[in-house]
Every structure is written in structure tokens, then in C-alpha cells.
mmCIF file of the C-alpha atoms, coordinates in Angstrom:
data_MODEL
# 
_entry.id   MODEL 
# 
loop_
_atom_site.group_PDB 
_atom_site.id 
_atom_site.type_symbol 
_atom_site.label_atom_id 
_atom_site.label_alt_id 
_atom_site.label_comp_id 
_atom_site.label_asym_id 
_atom_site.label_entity_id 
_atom_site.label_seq_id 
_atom_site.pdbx_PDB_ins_code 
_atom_site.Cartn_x 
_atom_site.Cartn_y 
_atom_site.Cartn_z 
_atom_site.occupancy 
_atom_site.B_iso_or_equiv 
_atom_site.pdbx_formal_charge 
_atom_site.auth_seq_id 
_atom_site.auth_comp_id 
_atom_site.auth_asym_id 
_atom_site.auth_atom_id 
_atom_site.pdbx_PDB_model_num 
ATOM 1   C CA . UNK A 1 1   ? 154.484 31.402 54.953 1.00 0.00 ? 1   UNK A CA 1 
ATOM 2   C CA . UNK A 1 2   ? 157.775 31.359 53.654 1.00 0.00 ? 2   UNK A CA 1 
ATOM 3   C CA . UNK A 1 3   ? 159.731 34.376 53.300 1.00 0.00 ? 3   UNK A CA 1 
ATOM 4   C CA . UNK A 1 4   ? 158.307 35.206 56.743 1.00 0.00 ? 4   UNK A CA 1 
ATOM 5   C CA . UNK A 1 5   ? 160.214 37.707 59.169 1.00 0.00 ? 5   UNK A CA 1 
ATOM 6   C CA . UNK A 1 6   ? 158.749 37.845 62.782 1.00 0.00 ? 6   UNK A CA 1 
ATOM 7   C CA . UNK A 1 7   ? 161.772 39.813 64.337 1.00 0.00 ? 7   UNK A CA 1 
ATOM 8   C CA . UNK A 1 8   ? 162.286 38.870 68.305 1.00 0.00 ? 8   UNK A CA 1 
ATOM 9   C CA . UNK A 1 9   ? 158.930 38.595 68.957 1.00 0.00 ? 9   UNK A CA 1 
ATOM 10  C CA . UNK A 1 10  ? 159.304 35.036 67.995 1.00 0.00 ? 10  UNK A CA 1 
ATOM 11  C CA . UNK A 1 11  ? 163.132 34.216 69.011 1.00 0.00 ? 11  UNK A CA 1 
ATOM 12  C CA . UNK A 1 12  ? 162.422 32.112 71.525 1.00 0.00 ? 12  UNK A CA 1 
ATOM 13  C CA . UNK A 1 13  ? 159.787 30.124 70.084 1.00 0.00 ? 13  UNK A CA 1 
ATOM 14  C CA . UNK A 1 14  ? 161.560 29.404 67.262 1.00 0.00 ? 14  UNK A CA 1 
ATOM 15  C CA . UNK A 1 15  ? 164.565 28.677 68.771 1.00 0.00 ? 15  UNK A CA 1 
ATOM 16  C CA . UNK A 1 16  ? 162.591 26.445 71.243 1.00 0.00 ? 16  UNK A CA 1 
ATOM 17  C CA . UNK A 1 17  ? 161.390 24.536 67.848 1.00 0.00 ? 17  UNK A CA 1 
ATOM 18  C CA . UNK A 1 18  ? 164.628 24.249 66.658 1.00 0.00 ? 18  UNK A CA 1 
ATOM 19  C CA . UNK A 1 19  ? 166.031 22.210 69.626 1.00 0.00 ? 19  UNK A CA 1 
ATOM 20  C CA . UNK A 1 20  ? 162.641 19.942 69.426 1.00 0.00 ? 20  UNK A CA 1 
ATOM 21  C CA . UNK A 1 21  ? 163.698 19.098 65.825 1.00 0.00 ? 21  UNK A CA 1 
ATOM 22  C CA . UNK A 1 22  ? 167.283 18.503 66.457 1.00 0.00 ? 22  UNK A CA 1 
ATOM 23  C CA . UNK A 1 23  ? 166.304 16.844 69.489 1.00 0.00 ? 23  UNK A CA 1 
ATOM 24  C CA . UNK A 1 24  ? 164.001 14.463 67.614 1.00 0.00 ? 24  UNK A CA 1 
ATOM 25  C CA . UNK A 1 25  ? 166.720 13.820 65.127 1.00 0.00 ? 25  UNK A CA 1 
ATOM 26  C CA . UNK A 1 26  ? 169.672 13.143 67.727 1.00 0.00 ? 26  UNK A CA 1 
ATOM 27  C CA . UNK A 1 27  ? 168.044 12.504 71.326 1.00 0.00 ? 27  UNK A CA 1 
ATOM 28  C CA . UNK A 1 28  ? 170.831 11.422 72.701 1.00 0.00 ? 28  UNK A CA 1 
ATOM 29  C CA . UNK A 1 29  ? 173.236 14.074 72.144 1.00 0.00 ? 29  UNK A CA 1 
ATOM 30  C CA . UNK A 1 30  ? 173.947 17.018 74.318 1.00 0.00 ? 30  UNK A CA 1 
ATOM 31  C CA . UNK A 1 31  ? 173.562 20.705 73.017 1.00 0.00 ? 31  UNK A CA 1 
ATOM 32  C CA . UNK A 1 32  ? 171.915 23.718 73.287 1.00 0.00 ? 32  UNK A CA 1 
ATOM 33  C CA . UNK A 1 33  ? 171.272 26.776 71.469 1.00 0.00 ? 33  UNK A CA 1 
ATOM 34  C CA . UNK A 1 34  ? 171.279 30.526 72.486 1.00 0.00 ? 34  UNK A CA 1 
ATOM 35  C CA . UNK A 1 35  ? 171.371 33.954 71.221 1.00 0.00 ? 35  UNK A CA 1 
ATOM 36  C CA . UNK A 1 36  ? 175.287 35.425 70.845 1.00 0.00 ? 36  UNK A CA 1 
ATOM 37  C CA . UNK A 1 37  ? 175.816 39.510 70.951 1.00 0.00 ? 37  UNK A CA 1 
ATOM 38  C CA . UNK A 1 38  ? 175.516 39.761 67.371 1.00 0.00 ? 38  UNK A CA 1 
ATOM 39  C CA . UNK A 1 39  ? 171.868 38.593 67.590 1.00 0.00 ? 39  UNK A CA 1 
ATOM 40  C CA . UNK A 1 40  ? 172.952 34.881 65.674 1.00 0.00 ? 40  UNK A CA 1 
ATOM 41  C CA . UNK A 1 41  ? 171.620 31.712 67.329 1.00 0.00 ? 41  UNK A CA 1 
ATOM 42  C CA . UNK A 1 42  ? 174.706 29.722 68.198 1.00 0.00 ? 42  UNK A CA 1 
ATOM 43  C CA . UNK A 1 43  ? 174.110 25.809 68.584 1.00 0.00 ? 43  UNK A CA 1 
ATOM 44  C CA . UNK A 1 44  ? 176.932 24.375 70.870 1.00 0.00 ? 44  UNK A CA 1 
ATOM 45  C CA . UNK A 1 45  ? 177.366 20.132 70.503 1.00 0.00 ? 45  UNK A CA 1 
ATOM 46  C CA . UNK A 1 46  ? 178.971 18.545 73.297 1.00 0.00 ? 46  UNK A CA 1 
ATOM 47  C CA . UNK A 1 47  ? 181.747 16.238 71.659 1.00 0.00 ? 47  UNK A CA 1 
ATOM 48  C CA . UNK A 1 48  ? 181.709 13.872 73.987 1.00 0.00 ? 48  UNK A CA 1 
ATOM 49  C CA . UNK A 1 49  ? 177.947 12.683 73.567 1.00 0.00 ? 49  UNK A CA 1 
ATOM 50  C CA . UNK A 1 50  ? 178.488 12.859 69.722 1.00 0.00 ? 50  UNK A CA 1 
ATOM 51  C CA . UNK A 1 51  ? 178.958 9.187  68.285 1.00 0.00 ? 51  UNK A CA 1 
ATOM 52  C CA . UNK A 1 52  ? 180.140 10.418 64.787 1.00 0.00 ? 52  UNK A CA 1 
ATOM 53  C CA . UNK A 1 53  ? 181.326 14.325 63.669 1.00 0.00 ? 53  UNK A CA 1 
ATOM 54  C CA . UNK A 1 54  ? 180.813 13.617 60.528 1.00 0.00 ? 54  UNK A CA 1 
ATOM 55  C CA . UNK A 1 55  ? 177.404 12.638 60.986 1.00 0.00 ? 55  UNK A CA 1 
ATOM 56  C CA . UNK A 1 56  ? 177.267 15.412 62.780 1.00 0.00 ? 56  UNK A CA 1 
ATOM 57  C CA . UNK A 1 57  ? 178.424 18.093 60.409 1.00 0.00 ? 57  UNK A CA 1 
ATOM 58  C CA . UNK A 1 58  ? 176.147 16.758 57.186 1.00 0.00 ? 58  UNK A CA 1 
ATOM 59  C CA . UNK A 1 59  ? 173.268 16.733 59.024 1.00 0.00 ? 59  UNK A CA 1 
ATOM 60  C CA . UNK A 1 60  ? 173.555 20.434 59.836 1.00 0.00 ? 60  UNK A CA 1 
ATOM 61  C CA . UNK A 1 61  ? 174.988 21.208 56.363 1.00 0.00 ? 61  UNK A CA 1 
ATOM 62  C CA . UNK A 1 62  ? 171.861 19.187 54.887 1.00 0.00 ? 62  UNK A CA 1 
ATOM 63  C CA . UNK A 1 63  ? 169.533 20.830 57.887 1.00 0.00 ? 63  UNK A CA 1 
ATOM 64  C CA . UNK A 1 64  ? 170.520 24.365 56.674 1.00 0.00 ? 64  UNK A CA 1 
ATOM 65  C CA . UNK A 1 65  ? 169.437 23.788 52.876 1.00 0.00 ? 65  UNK A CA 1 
ATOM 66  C CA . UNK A 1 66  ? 166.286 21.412 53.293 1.00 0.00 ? 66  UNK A CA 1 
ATOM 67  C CA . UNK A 1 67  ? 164.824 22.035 56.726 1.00 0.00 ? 67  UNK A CA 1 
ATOM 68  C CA . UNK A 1 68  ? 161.377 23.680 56.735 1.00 0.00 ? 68  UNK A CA 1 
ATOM 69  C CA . UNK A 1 69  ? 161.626 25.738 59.600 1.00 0.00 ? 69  UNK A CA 1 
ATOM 70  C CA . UNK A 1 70  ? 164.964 27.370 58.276 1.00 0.00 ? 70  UNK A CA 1 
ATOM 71  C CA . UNK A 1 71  ? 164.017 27.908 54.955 1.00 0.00 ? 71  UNK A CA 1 
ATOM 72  C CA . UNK A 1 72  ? 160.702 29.582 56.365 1.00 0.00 ? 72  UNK A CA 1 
ATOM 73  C CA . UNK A 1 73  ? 162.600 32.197 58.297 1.00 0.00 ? 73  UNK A CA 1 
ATOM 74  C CA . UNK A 1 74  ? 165.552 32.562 55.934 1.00 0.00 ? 74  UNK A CA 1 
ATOM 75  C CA . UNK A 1 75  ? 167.913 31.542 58.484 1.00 0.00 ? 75  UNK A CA 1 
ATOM 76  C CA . UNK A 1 76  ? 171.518 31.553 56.893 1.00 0.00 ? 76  UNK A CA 1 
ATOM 77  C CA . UNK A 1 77  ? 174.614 30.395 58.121 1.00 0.00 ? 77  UNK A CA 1 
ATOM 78  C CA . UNK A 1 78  ? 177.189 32.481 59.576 1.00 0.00 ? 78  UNK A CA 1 
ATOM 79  C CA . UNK A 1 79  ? 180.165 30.843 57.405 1.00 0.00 ? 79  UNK A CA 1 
ATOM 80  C CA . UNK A 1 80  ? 182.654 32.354 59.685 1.00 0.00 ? 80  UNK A CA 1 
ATOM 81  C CA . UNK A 1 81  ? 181.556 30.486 62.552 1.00 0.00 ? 81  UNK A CA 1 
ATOM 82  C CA . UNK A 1 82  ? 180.037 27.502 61.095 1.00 0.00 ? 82  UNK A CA 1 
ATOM 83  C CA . UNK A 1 83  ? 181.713 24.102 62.238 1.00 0.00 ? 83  UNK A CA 1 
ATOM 84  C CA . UNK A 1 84  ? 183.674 25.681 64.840 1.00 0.00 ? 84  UNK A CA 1 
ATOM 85  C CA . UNK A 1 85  ? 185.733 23.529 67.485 1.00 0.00 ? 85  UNK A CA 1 
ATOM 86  C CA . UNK A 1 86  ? 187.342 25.598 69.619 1.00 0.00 ? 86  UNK A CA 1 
ATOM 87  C CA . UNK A 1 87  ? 189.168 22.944 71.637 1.00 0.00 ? 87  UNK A CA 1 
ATOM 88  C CA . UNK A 1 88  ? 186.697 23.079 74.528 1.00 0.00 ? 88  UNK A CA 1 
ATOM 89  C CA . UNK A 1 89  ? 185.126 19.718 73.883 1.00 0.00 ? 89  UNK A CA 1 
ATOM 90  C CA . UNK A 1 90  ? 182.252 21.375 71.242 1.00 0.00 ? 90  UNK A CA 1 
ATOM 91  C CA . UNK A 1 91  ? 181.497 22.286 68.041 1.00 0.00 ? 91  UNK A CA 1 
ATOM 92  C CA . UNK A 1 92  ? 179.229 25.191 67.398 1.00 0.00 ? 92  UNK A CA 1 
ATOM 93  C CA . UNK A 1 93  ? 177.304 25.843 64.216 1.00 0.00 ? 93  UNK A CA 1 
ATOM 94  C CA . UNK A 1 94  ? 175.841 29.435 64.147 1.00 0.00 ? 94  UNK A CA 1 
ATOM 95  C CA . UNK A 1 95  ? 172.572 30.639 62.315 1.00 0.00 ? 95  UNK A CA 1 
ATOM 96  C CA . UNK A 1 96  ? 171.601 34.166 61.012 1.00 0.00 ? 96  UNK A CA 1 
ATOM 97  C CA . UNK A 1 97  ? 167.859 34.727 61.688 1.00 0.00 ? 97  UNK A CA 1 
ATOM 98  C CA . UNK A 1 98  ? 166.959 36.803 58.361 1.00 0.00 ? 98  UNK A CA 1 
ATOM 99  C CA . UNK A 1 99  ? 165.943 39.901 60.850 1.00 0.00 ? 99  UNK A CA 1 
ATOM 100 C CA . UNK A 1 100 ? 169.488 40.157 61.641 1.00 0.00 ? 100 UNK A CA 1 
ATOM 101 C CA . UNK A 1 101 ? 171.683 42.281 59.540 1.00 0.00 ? 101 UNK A CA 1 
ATOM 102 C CA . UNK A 1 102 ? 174.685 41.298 57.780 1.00 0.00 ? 102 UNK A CA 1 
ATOM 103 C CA . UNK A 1 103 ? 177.875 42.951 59.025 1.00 0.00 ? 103 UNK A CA 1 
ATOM 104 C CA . UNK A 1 104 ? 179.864 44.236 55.576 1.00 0.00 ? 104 UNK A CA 1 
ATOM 105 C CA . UNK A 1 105 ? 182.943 42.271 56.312 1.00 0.00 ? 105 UNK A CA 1 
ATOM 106 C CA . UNK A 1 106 ? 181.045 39.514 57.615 1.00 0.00 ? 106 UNK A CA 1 
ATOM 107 C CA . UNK A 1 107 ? 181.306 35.828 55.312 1.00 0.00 ? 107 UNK A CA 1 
ATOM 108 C CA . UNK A 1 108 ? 182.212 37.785 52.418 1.00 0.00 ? 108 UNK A CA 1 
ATOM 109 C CA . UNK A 1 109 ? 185.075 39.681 52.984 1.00 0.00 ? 109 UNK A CA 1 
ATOM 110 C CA . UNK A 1 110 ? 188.041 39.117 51.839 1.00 0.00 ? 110 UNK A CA 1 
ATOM 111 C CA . UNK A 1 111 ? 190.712 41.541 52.141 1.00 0.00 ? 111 UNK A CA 1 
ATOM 112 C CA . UNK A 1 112 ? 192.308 41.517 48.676 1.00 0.00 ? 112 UNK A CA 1 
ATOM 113 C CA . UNK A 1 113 ? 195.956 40.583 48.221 1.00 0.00 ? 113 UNK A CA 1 
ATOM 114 C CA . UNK A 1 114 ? 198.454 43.557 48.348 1.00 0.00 ? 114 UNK A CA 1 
ATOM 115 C CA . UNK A 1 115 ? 199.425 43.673 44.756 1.00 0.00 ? 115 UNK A CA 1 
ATOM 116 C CA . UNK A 1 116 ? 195.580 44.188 43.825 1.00 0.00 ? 116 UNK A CA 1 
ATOM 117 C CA . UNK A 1 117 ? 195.152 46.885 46.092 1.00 0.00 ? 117 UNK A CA 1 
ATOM 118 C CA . UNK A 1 118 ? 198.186 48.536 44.585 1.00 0.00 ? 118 UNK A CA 1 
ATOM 119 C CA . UNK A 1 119 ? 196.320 48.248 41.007 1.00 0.00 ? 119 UNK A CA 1 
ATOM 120 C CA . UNK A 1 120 ? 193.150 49.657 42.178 1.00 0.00 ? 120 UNK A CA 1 
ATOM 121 C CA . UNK A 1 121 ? 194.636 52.738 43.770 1.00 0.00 ? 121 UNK A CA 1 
ATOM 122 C CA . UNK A 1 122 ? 196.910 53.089 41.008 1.00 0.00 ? 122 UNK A CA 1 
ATOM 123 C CA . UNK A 1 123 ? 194.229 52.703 38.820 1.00 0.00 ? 123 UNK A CA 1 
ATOM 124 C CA . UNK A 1 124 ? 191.779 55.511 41.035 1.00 0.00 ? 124 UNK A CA 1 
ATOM 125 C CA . UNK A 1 125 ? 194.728 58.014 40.770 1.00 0.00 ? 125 UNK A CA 1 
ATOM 126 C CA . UNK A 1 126 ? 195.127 57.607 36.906 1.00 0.00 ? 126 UNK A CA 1 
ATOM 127 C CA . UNK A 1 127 ? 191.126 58.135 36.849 1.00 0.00 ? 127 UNK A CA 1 
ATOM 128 C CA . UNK A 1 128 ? 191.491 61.167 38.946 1.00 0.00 ? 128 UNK A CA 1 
ATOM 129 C CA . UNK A 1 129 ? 193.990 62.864 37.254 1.00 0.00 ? 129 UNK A CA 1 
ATOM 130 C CA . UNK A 1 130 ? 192.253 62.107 33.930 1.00 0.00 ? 130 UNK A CA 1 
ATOM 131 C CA . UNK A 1 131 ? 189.030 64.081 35.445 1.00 0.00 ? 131 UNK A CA 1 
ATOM 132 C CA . UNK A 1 132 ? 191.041 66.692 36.542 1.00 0.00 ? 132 UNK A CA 1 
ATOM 133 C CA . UNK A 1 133 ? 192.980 67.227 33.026 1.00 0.00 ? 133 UNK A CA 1 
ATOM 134 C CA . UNK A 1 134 ? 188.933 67.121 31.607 1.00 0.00 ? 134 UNK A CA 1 
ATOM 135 C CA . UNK A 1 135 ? 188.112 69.776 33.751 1.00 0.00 ? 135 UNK A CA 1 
ATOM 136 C CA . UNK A 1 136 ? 190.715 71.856 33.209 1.00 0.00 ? 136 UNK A CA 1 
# 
């Protein structure tokens, strides 16, 4: 059922379906798929048994919103790490099982730019010394 969240009792089946799907869909192309540190599931394309990147890259981009698997566990893509070539002859595309919790500065942080962090502590130490002058 969709909206599902089996935790890592199921990892490795999933994952296992995963690479039957992607398999079925590009059988002649080299790659695997493992668990990082961070508990993601990284999926590593070897370049050189890739016939066209592009192809490559809007499959996975089209895989992520329509595949039923994904969209049964909630997996989301890891933005930072998503269409990733390193220079060692792959390109990795990384998946956040919905179990997994979202760092804070993870695909959504973005420090702000110096002159609006100025404003906002500018703007905290007006509001402070207003509360202060209130409860005085």
C-alpha cells in the first residue's frame, strides 16, 4: 500500500527489486546499488557501458516521479547527490528511503547571502531591545 514504511527489515529486498527493474529497463548496462553511511541507496552507472547519458539521466528523473515501487516507499532523491560524476568513469544517482531522516542542511539549505544575514540580526537586535524597553 502506498505510503508504506517497512524500515530495514525490507532494505535488501527492495533494493534487490530495484536493480530487477532497472535491469529490465537497461540489461546491458553495468551498475549496482548499495547502502552509503547516511542510510541512502546510492546507484553507481558505469559510463563506459552507457550508450547515451542523457538517456540515462531522464529515465531516472522520470523513474523517480512515476515508478511504482518508489512512489510506494516514498523514496526521494537526495538532490545533493543526484547526477553525480565524479570523474571516476560513473554517475551515481542517490535515493532517500522515506525511513531515513532528512539531515536539516541537507537539499534545502542554503546558506543565505551575507547582506541578508546582516538584516536579520540587525533586525533580532532591534526586536530585542524593543522587548526589553516593554519590560522595563
Amino acid at each position: 500500500e502506498i505510503g508504506e514504511s517497512p524500515g530495514l527489515k525490507m532494505t535488501d529486498e527492495i533494493i534487490q527489486t530495484l536493480h530487477k527493474i532497472i535491469t529490465a529497463d537497461w540489461e546491458d548496462v553495468k551498475f549496482k546499488i548499495y547502502e552509503n553511511q547516511d542510510g541512502h541507496w546510492v546507484i553507481r552507472f558505469y559510463l563506459d557501458s552507457v550508450d547515451s547519458e542523457r538517456g540515462l539521466i531522464a529515465y531516472m528523473n522520470v523513474f523517480m516521479r512515476c515508478n511504482e515501487l518508489v512512489r510506494k516507499y516514498q523514496m526521494t532523491r537526495v538532490t545533493e547527490n543526484w547526477n553525480v560524476k565524479p570523474g571516476d568513469g560513473s554517475i551515481y544517482f542517490t535515493l532517500r528511503p522515506a525511513w531515513v531522516v532528512k539531515k536539516v542542511d541537507e537539499d534545502t539549505f542554503v546558506a543565505p547571502p551575507p547582506h541578508i544575514s546582516e538584516f536579520v540580526t540587525r533586525a533580532r537586535e532591534a526586536r530585542a531591545a524593543e522587548e526589553a524597553e516593554e519590560n522595563m
